[in-house]
mmCIF file of C-alpha atoms in Angstrom:
data_model
loop_
_atom_site.group_PDB
_atom_site.id
_atom_site.type_symbol
_atom_site.label_atom_id
_atom_site.label_comp_id
_atom_site.label_asym_id
_atom_site.label_seq_id
_atom_site.Cartn_x
_atom_site.Cartn_y
_atom_site.Cartn_z
ATOM 1 C CA MET A 1 29.097 -22.279 17.914
ATOM 2 C CA GLU A 2 26.350 -24.015 15.760
ATOM 3 C CA GLU A 3 27.300 -25.161 12.183
ATOM 4 C CA LYS A 4 25.097 -23.949 9.357
ATOM 5 C CA PRO A 5 23.643 -26.986 7.344
ATOM 6 C CA ALA A 6 25.020 -27.613 3.897
ATOM 7 C CA TYR A 7 22.816 -25.889 1.206
ATOM 8 C CA ASN A 8 20.562 -28.475 -0.498
ATOM 9 C CA PRO A 9 19.016 -27.027 -3.616
ATOM 10 C CA ASP A 10 16.141 -29.671 -3.604
ATOM 11 C CA GLU A 11 15.200 -28.375 -0.032
ATOM 12 C CA ALA A 12 15.591 -24.768 -0.927
ATOM 13 C CA LEU A 13 13.474 -25.146 -4.262
ATOM 14 C CA LYS A 14 10.518 -26.534 -2.012
ATOM 15 C CA LEU A 15 7.629 -23.855 -1.582
ATOM 16 C CA LYS A 16 7.229 -24.789 2.182
ATOM 17 C CA ASN A 17 10.793 -23.558 2.674
ATOM 18 C CA GLN A 18 10.436 -20.217 0.982
ATOM 19 C CA LEU A 19 9.959 -17.167 3.234
ATOM 20 C CA CYS A 20 8.990 -15.240 0.300
ATOM 21 C CA PHE A 21 5.736 -17.373 -0.383
ATOM 22 C CA PRO A 22 3.909 -16.951 3.037
ATOM 23 C CA LEU A 23 4.443 -13.206 2.718
ATOM 24 C CA TYR A 24 3.272 -12.926 -0.915
ATOM 25 C CA ALA A 25 0.040 -15.156 -0.181
ATOM 26 C CA ALA A 26 -0.428 -13.283 2.990
ATOM 27 C CA SER A 27 -0.264 -9.943 1.275
ATOM 28 C CA ARG A 28 -2.720 -11.113 -1.338
ATOM 29 C CA LYS A 29 -5.118 -12.455 1.005
ATOM 30 C CA ILE A 30 -5.303 -9.238 2.986
ATOM 31 C CA VAL A 31 -5.497 -7.139 0.066
ATOM 32 C CA GLY A 32 -8.462 -9.161 -1.166
ATOM 33 C CA ALA A 33 -10.094 -8.460 2.313
ATOM 34 C CA TYR A 34 -10.620 -5.019 1.302
ATOM 35 C CA THR A 35 -12.431 -5.867 -1.925
ATOM 36 C CA PRO A 36 -15.993 -6.133 -0.379
ATOM 37 C CA TYR A 37 -15.330 -2.522 1.086
ATOM 38 C CA LEU A 38 -13.576 -0.649 -1.564
ATOM 39 C CA LYS A 39 -15.192 -1.920 -4.701
ATOM 40 C CA PRO A 40 -18.874 -0.680 -3.794
ATOM 41 C CA LEU A 41 -17.028 2.829 -3.597
ATOM 42 C CA GLY A 42 -15.473 2.223 -6.951
ATOM 43 C CA ILE A 43 -11.901 2.157 -5.674
ATOM 44 C CA THR A 44 -9.291 -0.230 -5.599
ATOM 45 C CA TYR A 45 -6.572 -1.218 -2.781
ATOM 46 C CA THR A 46 -3.826 0.814 -4.470
ATOM 47 C CA GLN A 47 -6.213 3.804 -4.993
ATOM 48 C CA TYR A 48 -7.232 3.556 -1.283
ATOM 49 C CA ILE A 49 -3.522 3.848 0.092
ATOM 50 C CA THR A 50 -2.714 6.670 -2.328
ATOM 51 C CA PHE A 51 -5.896 8.495 -0.762
ATOM 52 C CA MET A 52 -4.175 7.628 2.387
ATOM 53 C CA VAL A 53 -0.971 9.387 1.406
ATOM 54 C CA LEU A 54 -2.986 12.419 0.388
ATOM 55 C CA TRP A 55 -5.119 12.671 3.432
ATOM 56 C CA GLU A 56 -2.250 12.796 5.411
ATOM 57 C CA GLN A 57 -0.450 15.819 3.342
ATOM 58 C CA ASP A 58 -2.268 17.146 0.114
ATOM 59 C CA ASP A 59 -0.489 18.845 -2.535
ATOM 60 C CA VAL A 60 2.165 16.298 -2.931
ATOM 61 C CA PRO A 61 4.734 15.576 -5.762
ATOM 62 C CA VAL A 62 4.280 12.363 -7.477
ATOM 63 C CA GLY A 63 7.755 11.169 -6.589
ATOM 64 C CA GLU A 64 6.634 11.588 -3.020
ATOM 65 C CA ILE A 65 3.730 9.472 -3.316
ATOM 66 C CA CYS A 66 5.819 6.719 -5.095
ATOM 67 C CA ALA A 67 8.345 6.813 -2.280
ATOM 68 C CA LYS A 68 5.701 6.350 0.279
ATOM 69 C CA LEU A 69 3.748 3.909 -1.304
ATOM 70 C CA ARG A 70 7.184 2.187 -2.510
ATOM 71 C CA LEU A 71 5.799 1.800 -5.975
ATOM 72 C CA ASP A 72 7.621 3.137 -9.149
ATOM 73 C CA ASN A 73 6.623 5.943 -11.431
ATOM 74 C CA GLY A 74 5.365 3.725 -13.880
ATOM 75 C CA THR A 75 2.935 2.079 -11.670
ATOM 76 C CA VAL A 76 1.764 5.340 -10.097
ATOM 77 C CA THR A 77 1.198 7.535 -12.992
ATOM 78 C CA PRO A 78 -1.626 5.419 -14.711
ATOM 79 C CA LEU A 79 -3.173 5.089 -11.266
ATOM 80 C CA LEU A 80 -3.174 9.088 -10.651
ATOM 81 C CA LYS A 81 -4.423 9.539 -14.036
ATOM 82 C CA LYS A 82 -7.479 7.189 -13.388
ATOM 83 C CA MET A 83 -7.911 8.858 -10.142
ATOM 84 C CA GLU A 84 -8.016 12.330 -12.206
ATOM 85 C CA ASP A 85 -10.500 10.937 -14.594
ATOM 86 C CA GLU A 86 -12.607 9.844 -11.711
ATOM 87 C CA GLY A 87 -12.639 13.383 -10.291
ATOM 88 C CA PHE A 88 -10.661 12.468 -7.067
ATOM 89 C CA ILE A 89 -7.436 14.499 -7.834
ATOM 90 C CA THR A 90 -6.029 17.110 -10.003
ATOM 91 C CA ARG A 91 -2.437 17.069 -11.415
ATOM 92 C CA VAL A 92 -0.763 20.367 -11.224
ATOM 93 C CA ARG A 93 2.564 21.460 -12.454
ATOM 94 C CA ASP A 94 4.928 22.751 -9.747
ATOM 95 C CA ALA A 95 5.458 26.460 -10.271
ATOM 96 C CA SER A 96 8.657 26.370 -8.817
ATOM 97 C CA ASP A 97 9.937 23.575 -10.943
ATOM 98 C CA GLU A 98 7.971 22.752 -14.292
ATOM 99 C CA ARG A 99 9.402 19.033 -14.238
ATOM 100 C CA ARG A 100 7.602 18.142 -11.063
ATOM 101 C CA VAL A 101 3.886 17.579 -11.081
ATOM 102 C CA LYS A 102 1.967 18.120 -7.538
ATOM 103 C CA ILE A 103 -1.201 16.014 -6.673
ATOM 104 C CA ARG A 104 -4.354 17.703 -5.011
ATOM 105 C CA LEU A 105 -7.373 16.207 -3.736
ATOM 106 C CA THR A 106 -10.708 17.594 -5.161
ATOM 107 C CA ASP A 107 -13.703 17.853 -2.839
ATOM 108 C CA ALA A 108 -14.634 14.286 -4.066
ATOM 109 C CA GLY A 109 -11.232 13.002 -3.029
ATOM 110 C CA ARG A 110 -11.616 14.764 0.520
ATOM 111 C CA ALA A 111 -15.221 13.326 0.611
ATOM 112 C CA MET A 112 -13.871 9.598 0.051
ATOM 113 C CA LYS A 113 -12.226 9.885 3.593
ATOM 114 C CA GLU A 114 -15.532 9.968 5.363
ATOM 115 C CA LYS A 115 -16.746 6.883 2.966
ATOM 116 C CA VAL A 116 -13.586 4.634 4.088
ATOM 117 C CA LYS A 117 -13.492 5.589 7.881
ATOM 118 C CA ASP A 118 -14.586 2.397 9.025
ATOM 119 C CA VAL A 119 -12.564 0.089 6.821
ATOM 120 C CA PRO A 120 -9.454 -0.326 9.052
ATOM 121 C CA LYS A 121 -11.887 -1.379 11.796
ATOM 122 C CA GLU A 122 -13.563 -3.723 9.708
ATOM 123 C CA ILE A 123 -10.483 -5.142 8.339
ATOM 124 C CA GLY A 124 -8.897 -5.515 11.741
ATOM 125 C CA GLY A 125 -11.759 -8.044 12.394
ATOM 126 C CA CYS A 126 -10.630 -10.090 9.505
ATOM 127 C CA ILE A 127 -7.179 -10.414 10.774
ATOM 128 C CA ARG A 128 -6.829 -12.662 13.808
ATOM 129 C CA LEU A 129 -3.564 -11.523 15.446
ATOM 130 C CA SER A 130 -3.205 -10.447 19.063
ATOM 131 C CA PRO A 131 -2.154 -6.753 19.530
ATOM 132 C CA GLU A 132 1.413 -8.011 20.380
ATOM 133 C CA ASP A 133 1.761 -10.319 17.341
ATOM 134 C CA ALA A 134 0.370 -7.384 15.092
ATOM 135 C CA ARG A 135 3.020 -5.220 16.484
ATOM 136 C CA SER A 136 5.685 -7.683 16.092
ATOM 137 C CA LEU A 137 4.459 -8.409 12.412
ATOM 138 C CA TYR A 138 4.416 -4.934 11.619
ATOM 139 C CA ARG A 139 8.037 -4.268 13.056
ATOM 140 C CA ILE A 140 9.476 -7.224 11.274
ATOM 141 C CA LEU A 141 7.901 -6.412 7.913
ATOM 142 C CA TYR A 142 9.228 -3.083 8.174
ATOM 143 C CA GLN A 143 12.766 -4.480 8.926
ATOM 144 C CA ILE A 144 12.460 -6.333 5.800
ATOM 145 C CA LEU A 145 11.082 -3.287 3.807
ATOM 146 C CA ASP A 146 13.941 -1.171 4.938
ATOM 147 C CA SER A 147 16.865 -3.491 4.644
#
């Protein structure tokens, strides 16, 4: 059995030895790659992924959007307010439970899907990974998220 090396705080505190740093930097780089495609449409990356949730299933409770995006209510609520102000969604109290708010796409919100339809293809060309490496990375990232 291989012996685990002794903990060395000086080594542990080096940026090059942090798994969290390349994850953080890669995330920023990838989100930044979306900017040239989304900015002309007047939407942010977080709005884009919120649209994805709503295009998959419209009339969704806020809590479900939070869960799918892995964001807290304090982050999602102002985002939804802005999307409502921009005419992309409406917020409606759930008739069966007044405490719950459901989000519905407007015609403008549904029309955004057509405007962004080529973004995944364009971004895919920006990230140089083999299909096998992309599948492995996807699997590993969800392992981290689900642990």
